[in-house]
Amino acid sequence: MTVRTVDVLVVGAGPAGLAAATRLAAAGAGRVEVVEREQQAGGIPRHCCHGGFGLRDLQRPLSGPEYARRLVHDAVRSGARLRTGVTVTGWAGPRTLETVGPAGPETVSARAVVLATGARERPRSARLVPGTRPAGVLTTGELQQAVHLHDQWVGSRAVVVGAEPVAFSAVRTLRASGAETVAMVTEQPRTRVPSLRRPVPLLARTYVVELLGRRRLTGVRLRHEDGRTTTLGCDTIVFTGDWIPDHELARRGGIALDAGTRGPAVDTAFRTAEPGVFAAGNLLHGGERARVAAEEGSAAAEDVLRHLDGEPWPGPGLPVRVEAPLLWAVPNIVRPHGPRPVRFVLRPSTPLAPPRVLVSQDGRVLHRQQLLMPARPGRPLHLRAGRLDGLDPEGGPVLISL
């Protein structure tokens, strides 16, 4: 088995990993290597064939594939080494990873590791939807890859489960493939679902309770909130949204996870509990825009550089807690006089008018901010909390509440 040593090993070549690698290589961090299990680098934007990328971070409107190519170009040009088709299979020791790729297995040690493995949509199995196991059951990512990357036929009549922005992307992708969207199904009330540019039947307050068909999906059984049941004929169903951090590698390395996000617990410098191991991007929270993931990757690179320069790895820090209706917050740890957080990413459990957010410790208000946008379940709230001056190192947890 080949054994190599690099200065920084980045796991994952999506927006966060590529942005971190670009900044690190450009800053002279030494041998910066990115490993990616897919055959092409770029992450989810590779198969998001619509606009809305790059305007705020690259100052130009781009499609998803154009955005991915730009990030890859910048990383390679900065001097980072990209290796695709390489899967990390486990840990051989501190900051040492086992990989397997076209050249066979190898062990790579690094002075610092950046985990940027992203997030994935919960598939049918994780949502515990009963029924048979036919073909035609997809997530949005699988749908987009099949249509936009491999030009595959995905079906002719589809049901889309969900009503978040990614669900509308699924409808557009189905339309581009020539498939009809029979209905969008959501557990949310109709009033919380934005209107579509083209009419698609929307079944609100409705649940998928069974998949039908043997070799190919033939229909889905639905239950409405009032107890009625119906069956929709279809040959394709797309489960959208409901993101979960892709945390298997972190978990197998014994890195502490946050109970709310299920991603690695990190401080405002993207440091995990494992010395020399950082985490950034949608691995920390799932479901954020590519721009946000890239910003976090770039910010994490600055903290990696300080680590390479000899900055000591800090102690436990103060945990960040949230109060209902908030579900969780990222970062999960703060420190007196620690680095300024890029932002706090929050998730609410219920719809809210533009909320006023308080950050406090032991009853003392450290920061307050009136947000401008209403809150919805599954959608992020971003809080810029500055340096949180006034943190007591001997005090209790930091509480974020509304």
mmCIF file of C-alpha atoms in Angstrom:
data_model
loop_
_atom_site.group_PDB
_atom_site.id
_atom_site.type_symbol
_atom_site.label_atom_id
_atom_site.label_comp_id
_atom_site.label_asym_id
_atom_site.label_seq_id
_atom_site.Cartn_x
_atom_site.Cartn_y
_atom_site.Cartn_z
ATOM 1 C CA MET A 1 0.000 0.000 0.000
ATOM 2 C CA THR A 2 1.255 3.460 -0.905
ATOM 3 C CA VAL A 3 1.859 5.818 2.022
ATOM 4 C CA ARG A 4 2.134 9.534 1.330
ATOM 5 C CA THR A 5 2.229 12.784 3.279
ATOM 6 C CA VAL A 6 0.756 16.132 2.241
ATOM 7 C CA ASP A 7 0.334 19.401 4.077
ATOM 8 C CA VAL A 8 -3.466 19.701 3.770
ATOM 9 C CA LEU A 9 -5.873 16.989 2.675
ATOM 10 C CA VAL A 10 -9.340 18.199 1.670
ATOM 11 C CA VAL A 11 -12.057 15.535 1.479
ATOM 12 C CA GLY A 12 -14.751 16.536 -0.985
ATOM 13 C CA ALA A 13 -14.524 18.642 -4.160
ATOM 14 C CA GLY A 14 -17.774 20.569 -3.862
ATOM 15 C CA PRO A 15 -17.935 24.358 -3.375
ATOM 16 C CA ALA A 16 -16.621 24.269 0.235
ATOM 17 C CA GLY A 17 -13.710 21.909 -0.474
ATOM 18 C CA LEU A 18 -12.674 23.650 -3.688
ATOM 19 C CA ALA A 19 -12.863 27.114 -2.135
ATOM 20 C CA ALA A 20 -10.758 25.965 0.827
ATOM 21 C CA ALA A 21 -8.184 24.332 -1.444
ATOM 22 C CA THR A 22 -7.968 27.406 -3.666
ATOM 23 C CA ARG A 23 -7.305 29.731 -0.758
ATOM 24 C CA LEU A 24 -4.834 27.364 0.908
ATOM 25 C CA ALA A 25 -2.807 26.707 -2.231
ATOM 26 C CA ALA A 26 -2.797 30.372 -3.206
ATOM 27 C CA ALA A 27 -1.540 31.277 0.279
ATOM 28 C CA GLY A 28 1.390 28.869 0.032
ATOM 29 C CA ALA A 29 0.151 26.203 2.419
ATOM 30 C CA GLY A 30 2.352 23.621 0.693
ATOM 31 C CA ARG A 31 1.018 20.428 -0.833
ATOM 32 C CA VAL A 32 -2.748 20.815 -0.886
ATOM 33 C CA GLU A 33 -4.634 17.794 -2.152
ATOM 34 C CA VAL A 34 -8.368 17.335 -2.743
ATOM 35 C CA VAL A 35 -9.886 13.859 -3.020
ATOM 36 C CA GLU A 36 -13.341 13.325 -4.500
ATOM 37 C CA ARG A 37 -15.213 10.030 -4.893
ATOM 38 C CA GLU A 38 -17.134 11.244 -7.959
ATOM 39 C CA GLN A 39 -15.440 11.103 -11.339
ATOM 40 C CA GLN A 40 -15.755 14.873 -11.728
ATOM 41 C CA ALA A 41 -15.142 17.665 -9.234
ATOM 42 C CA GLY A 42 -17.647 20.439 -8.585
ATOM 43 C CA GLY A 43 -20.250 18.923 -6.286
ATOM 44 C CA ILE A 44 -24.001 19.364 -6.617
ATOM 45 C CA PRO A 45 -23.817 22.464 -8.895
ATOM 46 C CA ARG A 46 -22.502 20.186 -11.687
ATOM 47 C CA HIS A 47 -26.004 18.895 -12.306
ATOM 48 C CA CYS A 48 -28.046 21.980 -11.363
ATOM 49 C CA CYS A 49 -28.622 23.202 -14.932
ATOM 50 C CA HIS A 50 -30.274 26.458 -13.978
ATOM 51 C CA GLY A 51 -29.087 29.937 -13.146
ATOM 52 C CA GLY A 52 -28.727 31.594 -9.771
ATOM 53 C CA PHE A 53 -25.081 30.763 -9.102
ATOM 54 C CA GLY A 54 -22.063 33.022 -8.797
ATOM 55 C CA LEU A 55 -23.728 36.419 -8.713
ATOM 56 C CA ARG A 56 -22.744 37.334 -5.145
ATOM 57 C CA ASP A 57 -19.455 35.486 -4.713
ATOM 58 C CA LEU A 58 -18.036 35.585 -8.255
ATOM 59 C CA GLN A 59 -19.856 38.771 -9.368
ATOM 60 C CA ARG A 60 -21.286 37.131 -12.489
ATOM 61 C CA PRO A 61 -24.461 35.137 -13.164
ATOM 62 C CA LEU A 62 -23.680 31.522 -13.898
ATOM 63 C CA SER A 63 -25.481 28.227 -14.285
ATOM 64 C CA GLY A 64 -24.633 25.420 -11.870
ATOM 65 C CA PRO A 65 -22.235 23.626 -14.266
ATOM 66 C CA GLU A 66 -20.536 26.924 -15.156
ATOM 67 C CA TYR A 67 -20.127 27.692 -11.453
ATOM 68 C CA ALA A 68 -18.644 24.244 -10.777
ATOM 69 C CA ARG A 69 -16.198 24.568 -13.651
ATOM 70 C CA ARG A 70 -15.103 27.974 -12.379
ATOM 71 C CA LEU A 71 -14.403 26.602 -8.889
ATOM 72 C CA VAL A 72 -12.441 23.677 -10.319
ATOM 73 C CA HIS A 73 -10.461 26.017 -12.588
ATOM 74 C CA ASP A 74 -9.585 28.294 -9.668
ATOM 75 C CA ALA A 75 -8.446 25.397 -7.481
ATOM 76 C CA VAL A 76 -6.216 23.894 -10.165
ATOM 77 C CA ARG A 77 -4.816 27.270 -11.134
ATOM 78 C CA SER A 78 -3.936 28.041 -7.530
ATOM 79 C CA GLY A 79 -1.810 24.890 -7.371
ATOM 80 C CA ALA A 80 -4.080 22.464 -5.516
ATOM 81 C CA ARG A 81 -4.017 18.858 -6.696
ATOM 82 C CA LEU A 82 -7.449 17.385 -7.516
ATOM 83 C CA ARG A 83 -7.883 13.627 -7.496
ATOM 84 C CA THR A 84 -11.314 12.341 -8.564
ATOM 85 C CA GLY A 85 -12.607 8.789 -8.403
ATOM 86 C CA VAL A 86 -10.876 8.447 -5.027
ATOM 87 C CA THR A 87 -12.937 7.293 -2.052
ATOM 88 C CA VAL A 88 -11.876 7.759 1.548
ATOM 89 C CA THR A 89 -12.616 4.471 3.308
ATOM 90 C CA GLY A 90 -11.546 5.247 6.860
ATOM 91 C CA TRP A 91 -8.979 6.582 9.288
ATOM 92 C CA ALA A 92 -5.554 5.017 9.883
ATOM 93 C CA GLY A 93 -4.695 7.453 12.687
ATOM 94 C CA PRO A 94 -4.843 11.149 13.609
ATOM 95 C CA ARG A 95 -5.049 13.215 10.397
ATOM 96 C CA THR A 96 -4.333 10.052 8.419
ATOM 97 C CA LEU A 97 -6.877 8.673 5.961
ATOM 98 C CA GLU A 98 -7.175 5.458 4.004
ATOM 99 C CA THR A 99 -8.266 5.864 0.394
ATOM 100 C CA VAL A 100 -8.891 3.708 -2.632
ATOM 101 C CA GLY A 101 -8.850 4.891 -6.224
ATOM 102 C CA PRO A 102 -7.718 3.960 -9.728
ATOM 103 C CA ALA A 103 -4.134 3.506 -8.495
ATOM 104 C CA GLY A 104 -5.247 1.202 -5.682
ATOM 105 C CA PRO A 105 -5.325 1.679 -1.914
ATOM 106 C CA GLU A 106 -3.125 4.179 -0.161
ATOM 107 C CA THR A 107 -2.713 5.983 3.119
ATOM 108 C CA VAL A 108 -2.421 9.772 3.157
ATOM 109 C CA SER A 109 -1.219 11.694 6.212
ATOM 110 C CA ALA A 110 -1.587 15.452 6.494
ATOM 111 C CA ARG A 111 -0.728 18.279 8.856
ATOM 112 C CA ALA A 112 -4.358 19.354 8.567
ATOM 113 C CA VAL A 113 -7.518 17.709 7.228
ATOM 114 C CA VAL A 114 -10.552 19.621 5.948
ATOM 115 C CA LEU A 115 -13.763 17.602 5.825
ATOM 116 C CA ALA A 116 -16.099 18.995 3.154
ATOM 117 C CA THR A 117 -18.211 15.958 2.339
ATOM 118 C CA GLY A 118 -21.435 17.916 1.883
ATOM 119 C CA ALA A 119 -24.996 16.758 2.444
ATOM 120 C CA ARG A 120 -27.551 14.519 0.797
ATOM 121 C CA GLU A 121 -31.318 14.319 0.576
ATOM 122 C CA ARG A 122 -32.964 11.657 2.669
ATOM 123 C CA PRO A 123 -33.966 8.831 0.339
ATOM 124 C CA ARG A 124 -37.214 6.873 0.544
ATOM 125 C CA SER A 125 -35.666 4.326 2.958
ATOM 126 C CA ALA A 126 -34.625 6.984 5.492
ATOM 127 C CA ARG A 127 -38.140 8.479 5.361
ATOM 128 C CA LEU A 128 -39.574 5.051 6.239
ATOM 129 C CA VAL A 129 -42.025 5.033 3.328
ATOM 130 C CA PRO A 130 -43.447 1.479 3.095
ATOM 131 C CA GLY A 131 -44.321 -0.504 0.000
ATOM 132 C CA THR A 132 -42.577 -2.421 -2.740
ATOM 133 C CA ARG A 133 -39.073 -1.784 -4.120
ATOM 134 C CA PRO A 134 -39.694 -0.832 -7.772
ATOM 135 C CA ALA A 135 -37.560 1.189 -10.189
ATOM 136 C CA GLY A 136 -38.473 4.848 -10.590
ATOM 137 C CA VAL A 137 -37.785 6.054 -7.034
ATOM 138 C CA LEU A 138 -35.315 8.957 -6.971
ATOM 139 C CA THR A 139 -34.022 11.931 -5.031
ATOM 140 C CA THR A 140 -33.555 15.293 -6.741
ATOM 141 C CA GLY A 141 -29.812 14.730 -7.002
ATOM 142 C CA GLU A 142 -30.307 11.351 -8.647
ATOM 143 C CA LEU A 143 -32.882 12.845 -11.006
ATOM 144 C CA GLN A 144 -30.640 15.721 -12.052
ATOM 145 C CA GLN A 145 -27.643 13.484 -12.593
ATOM 146 C CA ALA A 146 -29.688 11.073 -14.704
ATOM 147 C CA VAL A 147 -31.149 13.848 -16.873
ATOM 148 C CA HIS A 148 -28.380 16.430 -17.090
ATOM 149 C CA LEU A 149 -25.222 14.318 -16.844
ATOM 150 C CA HIS A 150 -26.218 10.995 -18.365
ATOM 151 C CA ASP A 151 -29.183 11.890 -20.623
ATOM 152 C CA GLN A 152 -31.200 8.984 -19.242
ATOM 153 C CA TRP A 153 -34.945 8.421 -19.484
ATOM 154 C CA VAL A 154 -36.444 8.826 -15.998
ATOM 155 C CA GLY A 155 -40.153 8.212 -16.649
ATOM 156 C CA SER A 156 -43.260 9.867 -18.089
ATOM 157 C CA ARG A 157 -45.534 10.616 -15.095
ATOM 158 C CA ALA A 158 -43.948 11.770 -11.852
ATOM 159 C CA VAL A 159 -44.922 12.736 -8.312
ATOM 160 C CA VAL A 160 -42.637 15.197 -6.523
ATOM 161 C CA VAL A 161 -42.528 14.974 -2.725
ATOM 162 C CA GLY A 162 -41.738 18.338 -1.116
ATOM 163 C CA ALA A 163 -42.396 22.003 -1.794
ATOM 164 C CA GLU A 164 -39.066 23.685 -1.064
ATOM 165 C CA PRO A 165 -36.948 25.388 -3.763
ATOM 166 C CA VAL A 166 -35.225 22.106 -4.584
ATOM 167 C CA ALA A 167 -38.650 20.571 -5.300
ATOM 168 C CA PHE A 168 -39.281 23.237 -7.918
ATOM 169 C CA SER A 169 -35.881 22.382 -9.424
ATOM 170 C CA ALA A 170 -37.070 18.786 -9.640
ATOM 171 C CA VAL A 171 -40.226 19.889 -11.473
ATOM 172 C CA ARG A 172 -38.133 21.869 -13.970
ATOM 173 C CA THR A 173 -35.794 18.926 -14.508
ATOM 174 C CA LEU A 174 -38.712 16.570 -15.082
ATOM 175 C CA ARG A 175 -40.176 19.006 -17.566
ATOM 176 C CA ALA A 176 -36.828 19.228 -19.382
ATOM 177 C CA SER A 177 -36.738 15.433 -19.627
ATOM 178 C CA GLY A 178 -40.226 15.312 -21.155
ATOM 179 C CA ALA A 179 -41.933 13.884 -18.068
ATOM 180 C CA GLU A 180 -45.213 15.237 -16.707
ATOM 181 C CA THR A 181 -45.397 16.158 -13.018
ATOM 182 C CA VAL A 182 -48.688 14.644 -11.889
ATOM 183 C CA ALA A 183 -48.610 16.405 -8.517
ATOM 184 C CA MET A 184 -46.438 17.960 -5.848
ATOM 185 C CA VAL A 185 -47.139 16.466 -2.431
ATOM 186 C CA THR A 186 -46.281 18.268 0.792
ATOM 187 C CA GLU A 187 -47.109 17.932 4.447
ATOM 188 C CA GLN A 188 -47.093 21.744 4.685
ATOM 189 C CA PRO A 189 -50.295 23.826 4.334
ATOM 190 C CA ARG A 190 -50.941 25.362 0.938
ATOM 191 C CA THR A 191 -50.422 28.908 2.196
ATOM 192 C CA ARG A 192 -46.742 28.204 2.912
ATOM 193 C CA VAL A 193 -45.950 27.034 -0.621
ATOM 194 C CA PRO A 194 -44.950 29.685 -3.158
ATOM 195 C CA SER A 195 -46.818 29.669 -6.453
ATOM 196 C CA LEU A 196 -45.357 28.039 -9.525
ATOM 197 C CA ARG A 197 -44.823 29.864 -12.793
ATOM 198 C CA ARG A 198 -46.637 27.054 -14.550
ATOM 199 C CA PRO A 199 -49.491 25.280 -12.806
ATOM 200 C CA VAL A 200 -48.671 21.931 -11.218
ATOM 201 C CA PRO A 201 -51.285 20.239 -9.024
ATOM 202 C CA LEU A 202 -50.359 20.775 -5.379
ATOM 203 C CA LEU A 203 -51.585 18.426 -2.668
ATOM 204 C CA ALA A 204 -50.958 20.178 0.653
ATOM 205 C CA ARG A 205 -51.203 18.552 4.088
ATOM 206 C CA THR A 206 -50.779 15.208 2.366
ATOM 207 C CA TYR A 207 -48.472 12.251 3.156
ATOM 208 C CA VAL A 208 -47.040 9.441 1.009
ATOM 209 C CA VAL A 209 -47.984 6.217 2.811
ATOM 210 C CA GLU A 210 -47.141 3.490 0.259
ATOM 211 C CA LEU A 211 -45.327 2.872 -3.027
ATOM 212 C CA LEU A 212 -46.968 0.481 -5.496
ATOM 213 C CA GLY A 213 -45.622 -1.652 -8.337
ATOM 214 C CA ARG A 214 -43.121 -4.443 -8.746
ATOM 215 C CA ARG A 215 -40.529 -4.024 -11.480
ATOM 216 C CA ARG A 216 -41.508 -0.383 -12.075
ATOM 217 C CA LEU A 217 -43.432 2.088 -9.930
ATOM 218 C CA THR A 218 -47.127 2.114 -10.895
ATOM 219 C CA GLY A 219 -48.505 4.510 -8.302
ATOM 220 C CA VAL A 220 -48.334 6.025 -4.844
ATOM 221 C CA ARG A 221 -50.914 5.848 -2.097
ATOM 222 C CA LEU A 222 -51.532 9.130 -0.283
ATOM 223 C CA ARG A 223 -53.237 10.065 2.963
ATOM 224 C CA HIS A 224 -54.693 13.518 3.428
ATOM 225 C CA GLU A 225 -54.787 15.248 6.800
ATOM 226 C CA ASP A 226 -58.553 14.669 7.072
ATOM 227 C CA GLY A 227 -58.003 10.905 6.798
ATOM 228 C CA ARG A 228 -58.997 10.401 3.165
ATOM 229 C CA THR A 229 -56.743 8.190 1.044
ATOM 230 C CA THR A 230 -56.133 8.357 -2.697
ATOM 231 C CA THR A 231 -53.915 6.609 -5.208
ATOM 232 C CA LEU A 232 -52.046 8.486 -7.921
ATOM 233 C CA GLY A 233 -50.868 6.606 -10.978
ATOM 234 C CA CYS A 234 -47.232 7.387 -11.823
ATOM 235 C CA ASP A 235 -44.016 5.683 -12.878
ATOM 236 C CA THR A 236 -41.618 8.014 -11.046
ATOM 237 C CA ILE A 237 -41.470 9.584 -7.593
ATOM 238 C CA VAL A 238 -38.868 12.160 -6.559
ATOM 239 C CA PHE A 239 -38.128 12.772 -2.875
ATOM 240 C CA THR A 240 -36.767 16.286 -2.494
ATOM 241 C CA GLY A 241 -35.068 18.287 0.262
ATOM 242 C CA ASP A 242 -34.890 17.002 3.854
ATOM 243 C CA TRP A 243 -31.116 17.346 3.832
ATOM 244 C CA ILE A 244 -28.791 15.500 6.174
ATOM 245 C CA PRO A 245 -25.028 16.094 6.500
ATOM 246 C CA ASP A 246 -22.926 13.365 4.871
ATOM 247 C CA HIS A 247 -21.213 12.651 8.180
ATOM 248 C CA GLU A 248 -20.170 8.996 7.902
ATOM 249 C CA LEU A 249 -16.443 9.747 7.599
ATOM 250 C CA ALA A 250 -16.491 12.154 10.544
ATOM 251 C CA ARG A 251 -18.457 9.683 12.640
ATOM 252 C CA ARG A 252 -16.096 6.830 11.808
ATOM 253 C CA GLY A 253 -13.202 9.012 12.924
ATOM 254 C CA GLY A 254 -14.792 9.472 16.342
ATOM 255 C CA ILE A 255 -15.308 13.196 15.760
ATOM 256 C CA ALA A 256 -17.997 14.624 18.017
ATOM 257 C CA LEU A 257 -21.244 15.428 16.193
ATOM 258 C CA ASP A 258 -23.740 18.103 17.142
ATOM 259 C CA ALA A 259 -26.992 16.579 18.369
ATOM 260 C CA GLY A 260 -29.079 19.060 16.375
ATOM 261 C CA THR A 261 -27.414 19.175 12.973
ATOM 262 C CA ARG A 262 -25.888 15.663 13.025
ATOM 263 C CA GLY A 263 -22.803 17.217 11.438
ATOM 264 C CA PRO A 264 -19.432 17.687 13.204
ATOM 265 C CA ALA A 265 -19.579 20.145 16.085
ATOM 266 C CA VAL A 266 -17.316 23.087 15.191
ATOM 267 C CA ASP A 267 -16.266 26.383 16.686
ATOM 268 C CA THR A 268 -16.152 29.724 14.913
ATOM 269 C CA ALA A 269 -12.834 28.686 13.297
ATOM 270 C CA PHE A 270 -14.377 25.513 11.808
ATOM 271 C CA ARG A 271 -12.298 23.398 14.223
ATOM 272 C CA THR A 272 -13.720 20.054 15.269
ATOM 273 C CA ALA A 273 -12.914 18.341 18.560
ATOM 274 C CA GLU A 274 -10.116 16.417 16.797
ATOM 275 C CA PRO A 275 -6.839 18.423 16.656
ATOM 276 C CA GLY A 276 -5.913 19.308 13.090
ATOM 277 C CA VAL A 277 -9.314 18.352 11.645
ATOM 278 C CA PHE A 278 -11.578 21.081 10.273
ATOM 279 C CA ALA A 279 -15.061 20.852 8.741
ATOM 280 C CA ALA A 280 -16.897 23.269 6.450
ATOM 281 C CA GLY A 281 -19.833 23.607 4.086
ATOM 282 C CA ASN A 282 -23.011 21.600 4.003
ATOM 283 C CA LEU A 283 -21.453 18.846 6.092
ATOM 284 C CA LEU A 284 -22.170 21.210 8.991
ATOM 285 C CA HIS A 285 -25.801 22.036 8.235
ATOM 286 C CA GLY A 286 -27.027 20.687 4.883
ATOM 287 C CA GLY A 287 -29.247 22.417 2.366
ATOM 288 C CA GLU A 288 -27.393 25.745 2.108
ATOM 289 C CA ARG A 289 -26.681 27.524 -1.153
ATOM 290 C CA ALA A 290 -23.399 26.781 -2.934
ATOM 291 C CA ARG A 291 -22.272 30.331 -2.281
ATOM 292 C CA VAL A 292 -22.611 29.882 1.469
ATOM 293 C CA ALA A 293 -20.668 26.616 1.373
ATOM 294 C CA ALA A 294 -17.904 28.231 -0.683
ATOM 295 C CA GLU A 295 -17.694 31.188 1.716
ATOM 296 C CA GLU A 296 -17.305 28.800 4.629
ATOM 297 C CA GLY A 297 -14.611 26.822 2.807
ATOM 298 C CA SER A 298 -12.656 29.967 2.091
ATOM 299 C CA ALA A 299 -13.046 31.182 5.679
ATOM 300 C CA ALA A 300 -11.962 27.805 7.055
ATOM 301 C CA ALA A 301 -8.796 28.034 4.970
ATOM 302 C CA GLU A 302 -7.713 31.101 6.957
ATOM 303 C CA ASP A 303 -8.054 29.111 10.166
ATOM 304 C CA VAL A 304 -6.167 26.172 8.649
ATOM 305 C CA LEU A 305 -3.324 28.523 7.766
ATOM 306 C CA ARG A 306 -3.115 29.709 11.381
ATOM 307 C CA HIS A 307 -3.006 26.084 12.508
ATOM 308 C CA LEU A 308 -0.173 25.329 10.081
ATOM 309 C CA ASP A 309 1.675 28.348 11.469
ATOM 310 C CA GLY A 310 1.565 26.773 14.930
ATOM 311 C CA GLU A 311 -1.559 28.202 16.552
ATOM 312 C CA PRO A 312 -2.385 25.884 19.475
ATOM 313 C CA TRP A 313 -5.521 23.748 19.271
ATOM 314 C CA PRO A 314 -7.949 25.177 21.835
ATOM 315 C CA GLY A 315 -9.865 23.491 24.632
ATOM 316 C CA PRO A 316 -13.568 22.650 24.769
ATOM 317 C CA GLY A 317 -15.058 26.190 24.562
ATOM 318 C CA LEU A 318 -18.618 27.259 25.360
ATOM 319 C CA PRO A 319 -21.459 25.282 23.762
ATOM 320 C CA VAL A 320 -24.124 27.103 21.750
ATOM 321 C CA ARG A 321 -27.710 26.165 22.597
ATOM 322 C CA VAL A 322 -30.981 27.245 20.992
ATOM 323 C CA GLU A 323 -34.460 27.757 22.346
ATOM 324 C CA ALA A 324 -37.629 26.592 20.558
ATOM 325 C CA PRO A 325 -38.863 27.217 17.914
ATOM 326 C CA LEU A 326 -35.224 27.111 16.794
ATOM 327 C CA LEU A 327 -33.901 23.599 16.174
ATOM 328 C CA TRP A 328 -30.139 24.135 16.069
ATOM 329 C CA ALA A 329 -27.329 26.583 15.305
ATOM 330 C CA VAL A 330 -23.944 26.411 13.551
ATOM 331 C CA PRO A 331 -21.235 27.003 14.733
ATOM 332 C CA ASN A 332 -21.908 24.971 17.851
ATOM 333 C CA ILE A 333 -19.032 26.262 20.004
ATOM 334 C CA VAL A 334 -17.798 29.800 20.763
ATOM 335 C CA ARG A 335 -14.797 31.093 22.681
ATOM 336 C CA PRO A 336 -14.067 34.391 24.414
ATOM 337 C CA HIS A 337 -11.845 36.423 22.085
ATOM 338 C CA GLY A 338 -12.209 33.698 19.463
ATOM 339 C CA PRO A 339 -12.497 34.411 15.744
ATOM 340 C CA ARG A 340 -15.548 36.256 14.473
ATOM 341 C CA PRO A 341 -18.069 33.749 13.094
ATOM 342 C CA VAL A 342 -18.795 33.976 9.381
ATOM 343 C CA ARG A 343 -22.439 33.722 10.424
ATOM 344 C CA PHE A 344 -24.684 31.668 12.639
ATOM 345 C CA VAL A 345 -26.868 29.369 10.540
ATOM 346 C CA LEU A 346 -30.180 28.655 12.273
ATOM 347 C CA ARG A 347 -33.216 26.505 11.491
ATOM 348 C CA PRO A 348 -36.743 27.159 12.830
ATOM 349 C CA SER A 349 -39.374 24.471 13.321
ATOM 350 C CA THR A 350 -42.360 26.715 12.543
ATOM 351 C CA PRO A 351 -43.130 29.632 10.195
ATOM 352 C CA LEU A 352 -42.338 33.007 11.741
ATOM 353 C CA ALA A 353 -42.702 36.657 10.843
ATOM 354 C CA PRO A 354 -39.268 38.310 10.453
ATOM 355 C CA PRO A 355 -37.893 37.362 13.869
ATOM 356 C CA ARG A 356 -35.812 39.281 16.353
ATOM 357 C CA VAL A 357 -32.911 37.081 17.479
ATOM 358 C CA LEU A 358 -31.152 37.344 20.845
ATOM 359 C CA VAL A 359 -27.788 35.871 21.813
ATOM 360 C CA SER A 360 -27.293 35.649 25.575
ATOM 361 C CA GLN A 361 -25.264 33.977 28.301
ATOM 362 C CA ASP A 362 -26.590 33.433 31.797
ATOM 363 C CA GLY A 363 -29.336 35.976 31.124
ATOM 364 C CA ARG A 364 -27.013 38.696 29.798
ATOM 365 C CA VAL A 365 -27.794 39.794 26.229
ATOM 366 C CA LEU A 366 -24.642 39.735 24.096
ATOM 367 C CA HIS A 367 -26.185 40.527 20.746
ATOM 368 C CA ARG A 368 -29.585 41.224 19.248
ATOM 369 C CA GLN A 369 -30.612 41.471 15.617
ATOM 370 C CA GLN A 370 -33.852 42.042 13.758
ATOM 371 C CA LEU A 371 -33.908 39.771 10.719
ATOM 372 C CA LEU A 372 -35.563 41.110 7.573
ATOM 373 C CA MET A 373 -36.986 37.915 6.135
ATOM 374 C CA PRO A 374 -39.681 35.616 7.538
ATOM 375 C CA ALA A 375 -38.659 32.166 8.686
ATOM 376 C CA ARG A 376 -39.894 28.857 7.300
ATOM 377 C CA PRO A 377 -39.216 25.281 8.391
ATOM 378 C CA GLY A 378 -36.342 23.771 6.448
ATOM 379 C CA ARG A 379 -35.096 27.181 5.307
ATOM 380 C CA PRO A 380 -32.013 28.843 6.831
ATOM 381 C CA LEU A 381 -31.851 31.900 9.018
ATOM 382 C CA HIS A 382 -28.536 33.728 8.969
ATOM 383 C CA LEU A 383 -27.392 35.703 12.003
ATOM 384 C CA ARG A 384 -24.282 37.838 11.987
ATOM 385 C CA ALA A 385 -23.244 37.940 15.620
ATOM 386 C CA GLY A 386 -19.907 39.734 15.476
ATOM 387 C CA ARG A 387 -17.344 38.936 18.105
ATOM 388 C CA LEU A 388 -19.830 38.367 20.903
ATOM 389 C CA ASP A 389 -17.965 40.716 23.209
ATOM 390 C CA GLY A 390 -18.732 40.041 26.834
ATOM 391 C CA LEU A 391 -18.514 36.260 26.797
ATOM 392 C CA ASP A 392 -17.646 34.922 30.237
ATOM 393 C CA PRO A 393 -15.150 32.040 29.889
ATOM 394 C CA GLU A 394 -16.398 30.673 33.214
ATOM 395 C CA GLY A 395 -20.055 31.184 32.337
ATOM 396 C CA GLY A 396 -22.722 28.856 31.030
ATOM 397 C CA PRO A 397 -23.711 27.945 27.484
ATOM 398 C CA VAL A 398 -24.488 30.638 24.931
ATOM 399 C CA LEU A 399 -28.215 30.701 24.180
ATOM 400 C CA ILE A 400 -29.783 31.825 20.891
ATOM 401 C CA SER A 401 -33.488 32.551 21.164
ATOM 402 C CA LEU A 402 -36.270 34.561 19.528
#
